mmCIF file of C-alpha atoms in Angstrom:
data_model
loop_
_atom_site.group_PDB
_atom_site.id
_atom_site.type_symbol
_atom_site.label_atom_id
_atom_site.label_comp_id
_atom_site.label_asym_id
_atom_site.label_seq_id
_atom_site.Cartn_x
_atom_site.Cartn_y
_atom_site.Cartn_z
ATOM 1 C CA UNK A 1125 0.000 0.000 0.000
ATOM 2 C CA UNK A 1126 2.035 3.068 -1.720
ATOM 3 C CA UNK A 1127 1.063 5.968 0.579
ATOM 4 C CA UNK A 1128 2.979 8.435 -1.448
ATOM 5 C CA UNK A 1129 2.918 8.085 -5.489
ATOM 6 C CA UNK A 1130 4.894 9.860 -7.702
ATOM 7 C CA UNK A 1131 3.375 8.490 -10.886
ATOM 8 C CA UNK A 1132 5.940 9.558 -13.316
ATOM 9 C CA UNK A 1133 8.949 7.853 -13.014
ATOM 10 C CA UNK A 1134 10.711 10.308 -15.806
ATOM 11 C CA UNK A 1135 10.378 14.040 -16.703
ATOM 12 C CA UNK A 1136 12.288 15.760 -19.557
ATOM 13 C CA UNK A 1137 12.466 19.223 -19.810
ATOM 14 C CA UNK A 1138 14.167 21.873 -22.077
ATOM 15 C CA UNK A 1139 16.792 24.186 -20.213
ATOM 16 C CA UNK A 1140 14.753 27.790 -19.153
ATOM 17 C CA UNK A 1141 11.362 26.185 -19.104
ATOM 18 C CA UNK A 1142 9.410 24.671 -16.097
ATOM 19 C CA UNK A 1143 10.024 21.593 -14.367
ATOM 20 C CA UNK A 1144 6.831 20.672 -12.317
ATOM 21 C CA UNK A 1145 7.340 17.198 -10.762
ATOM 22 C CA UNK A 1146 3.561 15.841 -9.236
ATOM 23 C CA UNK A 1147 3.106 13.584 -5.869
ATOM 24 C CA UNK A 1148 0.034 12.379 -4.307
ATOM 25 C CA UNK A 1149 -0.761 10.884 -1.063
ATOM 26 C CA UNK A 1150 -3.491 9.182 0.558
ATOM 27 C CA UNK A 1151 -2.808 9.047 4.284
ATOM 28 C CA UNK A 1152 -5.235 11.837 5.665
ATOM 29 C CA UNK A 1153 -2.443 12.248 8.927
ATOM 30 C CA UNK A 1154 0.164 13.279 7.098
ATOM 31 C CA UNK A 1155 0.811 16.965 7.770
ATOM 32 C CA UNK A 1156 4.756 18.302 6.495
ATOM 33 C CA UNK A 1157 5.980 17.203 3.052
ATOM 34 C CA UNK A 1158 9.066 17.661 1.559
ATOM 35 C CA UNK A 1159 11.155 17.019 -1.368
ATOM 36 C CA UNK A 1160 14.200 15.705 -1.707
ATOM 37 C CA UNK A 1161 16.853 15.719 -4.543
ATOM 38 C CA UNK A 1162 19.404 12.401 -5.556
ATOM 39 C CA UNK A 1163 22.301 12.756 -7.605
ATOM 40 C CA UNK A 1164 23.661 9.132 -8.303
ATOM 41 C CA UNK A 1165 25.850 7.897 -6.006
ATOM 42 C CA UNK A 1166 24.632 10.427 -3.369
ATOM 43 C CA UNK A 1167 22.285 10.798 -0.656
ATOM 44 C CA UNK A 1168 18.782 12.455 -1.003
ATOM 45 C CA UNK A 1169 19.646 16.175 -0.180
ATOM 46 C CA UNK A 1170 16.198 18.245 1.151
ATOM 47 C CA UNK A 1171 15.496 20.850 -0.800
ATOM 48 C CA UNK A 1172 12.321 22.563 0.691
ATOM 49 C CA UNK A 1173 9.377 21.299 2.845
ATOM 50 C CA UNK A 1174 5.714 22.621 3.471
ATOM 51 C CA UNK A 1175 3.854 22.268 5.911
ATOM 52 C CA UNK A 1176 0.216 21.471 5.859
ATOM 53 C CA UNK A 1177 -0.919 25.083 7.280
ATOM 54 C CA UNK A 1178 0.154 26.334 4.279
ATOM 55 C CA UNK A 1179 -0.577 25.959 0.713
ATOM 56 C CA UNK A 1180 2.478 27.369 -1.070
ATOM 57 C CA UNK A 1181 6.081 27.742 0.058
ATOM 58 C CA UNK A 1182 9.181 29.407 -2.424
ATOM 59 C CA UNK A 1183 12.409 29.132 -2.568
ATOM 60 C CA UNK A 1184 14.847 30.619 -5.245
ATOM 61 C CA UNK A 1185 13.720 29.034 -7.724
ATOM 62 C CA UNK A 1186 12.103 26.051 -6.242
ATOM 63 C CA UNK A 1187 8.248 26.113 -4.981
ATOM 64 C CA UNK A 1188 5.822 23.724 -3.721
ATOM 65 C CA UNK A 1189 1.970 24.094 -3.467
ATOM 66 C CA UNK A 1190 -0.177 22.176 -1.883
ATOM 67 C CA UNK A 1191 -3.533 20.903 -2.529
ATOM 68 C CA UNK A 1192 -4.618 19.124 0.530
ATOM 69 C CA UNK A 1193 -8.529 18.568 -0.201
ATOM 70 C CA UNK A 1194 -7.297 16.642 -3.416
ATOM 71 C CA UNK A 1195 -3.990 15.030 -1.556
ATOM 72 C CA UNK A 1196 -1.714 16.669 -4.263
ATOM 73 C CA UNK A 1197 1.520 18.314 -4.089
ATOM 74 C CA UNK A 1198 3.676 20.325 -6.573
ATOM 75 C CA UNK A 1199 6.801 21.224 -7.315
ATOM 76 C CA UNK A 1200 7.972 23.938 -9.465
ATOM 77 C CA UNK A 1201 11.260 24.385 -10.792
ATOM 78 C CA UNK A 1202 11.774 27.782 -12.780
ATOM 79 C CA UNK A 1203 13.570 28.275 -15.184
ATOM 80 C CA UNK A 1204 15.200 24.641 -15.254
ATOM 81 C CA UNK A 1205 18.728 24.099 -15.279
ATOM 82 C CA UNK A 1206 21.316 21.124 -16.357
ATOM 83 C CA UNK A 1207 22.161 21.028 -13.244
ATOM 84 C CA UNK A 1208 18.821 20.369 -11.908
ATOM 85 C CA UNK A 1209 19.255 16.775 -13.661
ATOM 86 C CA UNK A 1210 18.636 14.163 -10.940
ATOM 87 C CA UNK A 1211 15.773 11.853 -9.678
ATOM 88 C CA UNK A 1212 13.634 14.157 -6.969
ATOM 89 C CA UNK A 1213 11.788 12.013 -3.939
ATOM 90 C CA UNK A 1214 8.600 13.313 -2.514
ATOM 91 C CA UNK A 1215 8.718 12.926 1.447
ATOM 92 C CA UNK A 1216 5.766 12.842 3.645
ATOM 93 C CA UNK A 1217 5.269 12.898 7.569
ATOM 94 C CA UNK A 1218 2.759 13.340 10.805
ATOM 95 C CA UNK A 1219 3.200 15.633 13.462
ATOM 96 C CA UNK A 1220 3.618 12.658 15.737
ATOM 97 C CA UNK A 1221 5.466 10.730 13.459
ATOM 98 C CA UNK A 1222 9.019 11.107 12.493
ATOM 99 C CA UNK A 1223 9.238 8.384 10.085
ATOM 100 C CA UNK A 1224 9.119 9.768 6.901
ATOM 101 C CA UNK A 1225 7.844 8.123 4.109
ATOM 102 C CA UNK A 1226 8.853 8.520 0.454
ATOM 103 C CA UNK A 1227 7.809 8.070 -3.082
ATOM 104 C CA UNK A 1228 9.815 6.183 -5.888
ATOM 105 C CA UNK A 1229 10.855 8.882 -7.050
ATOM 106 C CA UNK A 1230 11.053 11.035 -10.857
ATOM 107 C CA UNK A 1231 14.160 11.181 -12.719
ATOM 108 C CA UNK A 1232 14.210 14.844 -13.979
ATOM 109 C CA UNK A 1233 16.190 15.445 -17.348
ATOM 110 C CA UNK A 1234 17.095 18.987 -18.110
ATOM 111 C CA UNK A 1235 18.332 19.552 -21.643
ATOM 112 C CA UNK A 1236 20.877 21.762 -22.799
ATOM 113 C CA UNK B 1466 31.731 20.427 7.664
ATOM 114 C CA UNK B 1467 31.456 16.731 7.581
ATOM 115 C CA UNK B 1468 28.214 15.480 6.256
ATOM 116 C CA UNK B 1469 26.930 12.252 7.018
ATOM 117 C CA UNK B 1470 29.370 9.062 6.039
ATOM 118 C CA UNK B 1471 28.730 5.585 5.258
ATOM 119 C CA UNK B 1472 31.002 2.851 5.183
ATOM 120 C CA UNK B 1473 31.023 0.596 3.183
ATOM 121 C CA UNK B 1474 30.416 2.288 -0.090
ATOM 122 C CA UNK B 1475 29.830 -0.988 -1.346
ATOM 123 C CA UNK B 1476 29.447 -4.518 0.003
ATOM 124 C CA UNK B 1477 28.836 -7.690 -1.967
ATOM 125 C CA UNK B 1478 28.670 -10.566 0.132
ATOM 126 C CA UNK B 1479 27.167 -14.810 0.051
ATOM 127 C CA UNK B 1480 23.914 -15.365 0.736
ATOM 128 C CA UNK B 1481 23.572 -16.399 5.010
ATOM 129 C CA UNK B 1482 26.966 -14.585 5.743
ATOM 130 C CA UNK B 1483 25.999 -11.334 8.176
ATOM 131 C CA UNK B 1484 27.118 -8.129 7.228
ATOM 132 C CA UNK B 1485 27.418 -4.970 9.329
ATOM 133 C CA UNK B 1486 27.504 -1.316 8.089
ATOM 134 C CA UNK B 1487 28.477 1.800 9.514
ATOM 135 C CA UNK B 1488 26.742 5.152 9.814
ATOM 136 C CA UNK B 1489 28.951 8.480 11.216
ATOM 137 C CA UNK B 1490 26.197 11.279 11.741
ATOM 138 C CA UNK B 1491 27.122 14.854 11.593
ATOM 139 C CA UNK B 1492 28.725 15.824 14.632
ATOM 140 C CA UNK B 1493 26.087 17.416 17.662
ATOM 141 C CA UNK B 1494 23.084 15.561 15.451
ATOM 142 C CA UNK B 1495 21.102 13.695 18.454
ATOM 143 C CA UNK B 1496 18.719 11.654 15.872
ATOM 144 C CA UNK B 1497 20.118 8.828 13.715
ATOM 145 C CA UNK B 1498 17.576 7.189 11.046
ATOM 146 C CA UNK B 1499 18.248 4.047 8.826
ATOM 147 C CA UNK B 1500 16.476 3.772 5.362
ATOM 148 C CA UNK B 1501 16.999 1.888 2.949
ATOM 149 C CA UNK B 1502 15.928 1.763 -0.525
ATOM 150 C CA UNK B 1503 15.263 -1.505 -2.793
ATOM 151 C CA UNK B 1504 15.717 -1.278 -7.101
ATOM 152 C CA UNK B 1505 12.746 0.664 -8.325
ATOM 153 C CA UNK B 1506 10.944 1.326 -4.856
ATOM 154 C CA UNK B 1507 11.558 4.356 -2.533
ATOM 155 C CA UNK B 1508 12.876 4.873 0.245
ATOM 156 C CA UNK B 1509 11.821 2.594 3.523
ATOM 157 C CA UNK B 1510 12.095 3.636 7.011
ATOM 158 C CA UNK B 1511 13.757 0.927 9.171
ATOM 159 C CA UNK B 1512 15.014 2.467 12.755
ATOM 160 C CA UNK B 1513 15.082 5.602 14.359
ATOM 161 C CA UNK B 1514 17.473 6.868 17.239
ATOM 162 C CA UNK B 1515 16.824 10.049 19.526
ATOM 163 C CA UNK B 1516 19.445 10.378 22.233
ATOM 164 C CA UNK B 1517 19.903 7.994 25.210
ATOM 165 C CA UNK B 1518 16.206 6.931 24.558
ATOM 166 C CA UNK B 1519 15.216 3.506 23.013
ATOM 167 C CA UNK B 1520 15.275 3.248 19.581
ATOM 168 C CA UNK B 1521 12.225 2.970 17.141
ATOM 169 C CA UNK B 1522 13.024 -0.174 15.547
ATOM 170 C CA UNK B 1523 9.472 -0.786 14.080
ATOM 171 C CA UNK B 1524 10.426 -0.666 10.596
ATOM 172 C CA UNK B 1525 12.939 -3.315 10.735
ATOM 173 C CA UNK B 1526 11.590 -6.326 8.229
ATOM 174 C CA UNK B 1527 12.723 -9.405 10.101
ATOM 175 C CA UNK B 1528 14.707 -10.091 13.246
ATOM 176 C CA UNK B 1529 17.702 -10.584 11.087
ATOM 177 C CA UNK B 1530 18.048 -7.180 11.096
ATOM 178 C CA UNK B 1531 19.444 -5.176 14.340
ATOM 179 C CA UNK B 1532 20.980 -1.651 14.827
ATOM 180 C CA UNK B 1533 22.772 -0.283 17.786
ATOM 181 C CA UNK B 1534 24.051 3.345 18.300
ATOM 182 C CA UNK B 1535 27.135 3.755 20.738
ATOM 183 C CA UNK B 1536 27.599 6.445 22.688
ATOM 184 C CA UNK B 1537 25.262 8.520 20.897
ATOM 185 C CA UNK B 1538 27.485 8.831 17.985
ATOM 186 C CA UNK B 1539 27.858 6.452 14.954
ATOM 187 C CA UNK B 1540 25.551 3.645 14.350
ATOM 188 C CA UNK B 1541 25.877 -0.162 13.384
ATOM 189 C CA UNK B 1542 23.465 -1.601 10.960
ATOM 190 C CA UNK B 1543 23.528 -5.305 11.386
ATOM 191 C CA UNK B 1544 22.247 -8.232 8.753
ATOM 192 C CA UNK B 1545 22.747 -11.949 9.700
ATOM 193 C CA UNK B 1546 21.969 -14.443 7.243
ATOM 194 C CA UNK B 1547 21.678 -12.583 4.658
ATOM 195 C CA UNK B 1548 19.350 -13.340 1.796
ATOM 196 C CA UNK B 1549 18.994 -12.134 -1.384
ATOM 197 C CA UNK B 1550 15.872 -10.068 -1.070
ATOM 198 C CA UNK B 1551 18.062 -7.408 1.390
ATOM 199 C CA UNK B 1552 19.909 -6.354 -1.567
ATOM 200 C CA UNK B 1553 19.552 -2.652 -1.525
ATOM 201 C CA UNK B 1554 20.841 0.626 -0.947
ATOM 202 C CA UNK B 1555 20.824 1.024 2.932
ATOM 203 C CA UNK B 1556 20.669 5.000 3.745
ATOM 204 C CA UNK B 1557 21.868 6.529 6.968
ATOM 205 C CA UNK B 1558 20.371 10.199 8.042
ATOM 206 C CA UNK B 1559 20.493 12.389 10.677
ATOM 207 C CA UNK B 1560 19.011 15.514 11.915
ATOM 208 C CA UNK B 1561 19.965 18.256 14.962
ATOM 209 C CA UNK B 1562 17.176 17.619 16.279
ATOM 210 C CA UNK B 1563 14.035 15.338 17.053
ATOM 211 C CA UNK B 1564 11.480 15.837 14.350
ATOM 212 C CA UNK B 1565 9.088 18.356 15.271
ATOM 213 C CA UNK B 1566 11.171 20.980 16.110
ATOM 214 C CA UNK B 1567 10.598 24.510 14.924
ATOM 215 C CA UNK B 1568 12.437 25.971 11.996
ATOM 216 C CA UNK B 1569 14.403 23.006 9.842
ATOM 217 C CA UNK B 1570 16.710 21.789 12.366
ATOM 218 C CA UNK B 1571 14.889 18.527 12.153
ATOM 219 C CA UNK B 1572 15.964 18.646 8.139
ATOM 220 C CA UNK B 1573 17.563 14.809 8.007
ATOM 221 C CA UNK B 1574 20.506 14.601 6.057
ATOM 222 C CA UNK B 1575 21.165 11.622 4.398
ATOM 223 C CA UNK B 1576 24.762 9.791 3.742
ATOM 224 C CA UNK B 1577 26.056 8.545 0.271
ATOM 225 C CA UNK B 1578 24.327 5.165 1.116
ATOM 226 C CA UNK B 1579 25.760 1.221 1.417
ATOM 227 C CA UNK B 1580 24.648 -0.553 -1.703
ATOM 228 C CA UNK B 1581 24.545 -4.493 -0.518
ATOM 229 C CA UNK B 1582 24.609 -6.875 -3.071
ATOM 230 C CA UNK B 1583 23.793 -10.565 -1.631
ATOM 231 C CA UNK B 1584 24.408 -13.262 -4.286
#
């Protein structure tokens, strides 16, 4: 039982344009998301969270909204970079519970 | 500074030998958390540490599995037996503080990850 989806396992993007990389989640309890960003070989490195009061949080040029009546979250790369080229993990927790859980994951391509 | 290290970068081992891997938080991080992540799945929460209080070892998958954290400081991820089905990338993280702390300092940070290869 997946409780965090990221339902595209690839993304491809032209350099300058937007990046938007899609989660979903179905456990009601979960109240601070984040996202995290994997360069092979490397660890996840967190890259911005939200909380659940809010519905939007920026930045540089990295934001994530939040829809939580239709258990959707967002994030939004602009403009898109080479460097930005790496698989991004969607992270989701409760206020009483550390544990985080995590998507598969979306391997973002940014073309030169 | 140091981030978090892992050691081994890589193990292969036999199938029932027991393997043990090594997690060196950031320095002054009280919480220590072991993931690890399986071809094509995400990451999976296996045990949590917080300070001198007992660990949160509800995510291990069998009783093979075993962690201990000495003196507060780096962490020993223990297999015995291993079968094939624990090959993975295991995934050390730790954070400044326990999670639920205002501001970030609960931000994990994760090491470069073990990848275990059990043939």
């Amino acid at each position: 039982d997946q409780q965090v989806k990221q339902n595209s396992p690839s993304l491809s993007v032209q350099e300058g344009r937007i990046s938007i990389l899609n989660c979903d989640y179905t456990n009601s309890m979960f109240d601070y998301f984040l996202w995290y960003k994997k360069y092979p070989a490397e660890g996840p490195t967190f890259l911005i969270s939200i909380s659940s009061i809010k519905d939007k949080n920026e930045d540089g040029r990295f934001t994530v909204f939040l829809n939580k009546s239709a258990k959707h979250l967002s994030l939004h790369i602009v403009p898109s970079q080479p460097g930005d080229s790496a698989v991004y993990f969607c992270a989701a927790s409760g206020s009483s519970n550390y544990k985080l859980t995590f998507g598969k994951g979306t391997l973002l391509t940014v073309n030169p | 500074g140091a981030g978090v290290s892992q050691s081994p970068s890589n193990k292969v081992t036999e199938k029932g030998k027991d393997v043990e891997l090594r997690c060196d938080p950031i320095s002054g991080h009280t919480a220590l958390y072991w993931y690890r992540q399986s071809l094509g799945q995400g990451l999976e929460f296996l045990i949590y540490f917080q300070g001198n209080s007992a660990p949160d070892k509800s995510g291990l998958p069998s009783d093979r599995f075993s962690a201990e954290r000495t003196g507060g400081s780096v962490s020993t991820l223990t297999i015995q037996r291993t079968q094939q089905e624990d090959s993975a990338v295991y995934l050390c993280a730790s954070s400044l503080d326990p999670p639920g702390t205002s501001g970030n300092t609960d931000t994990q940070y994760f090491g470069p990850g073990t990848r275990l290869t059990v043939l």
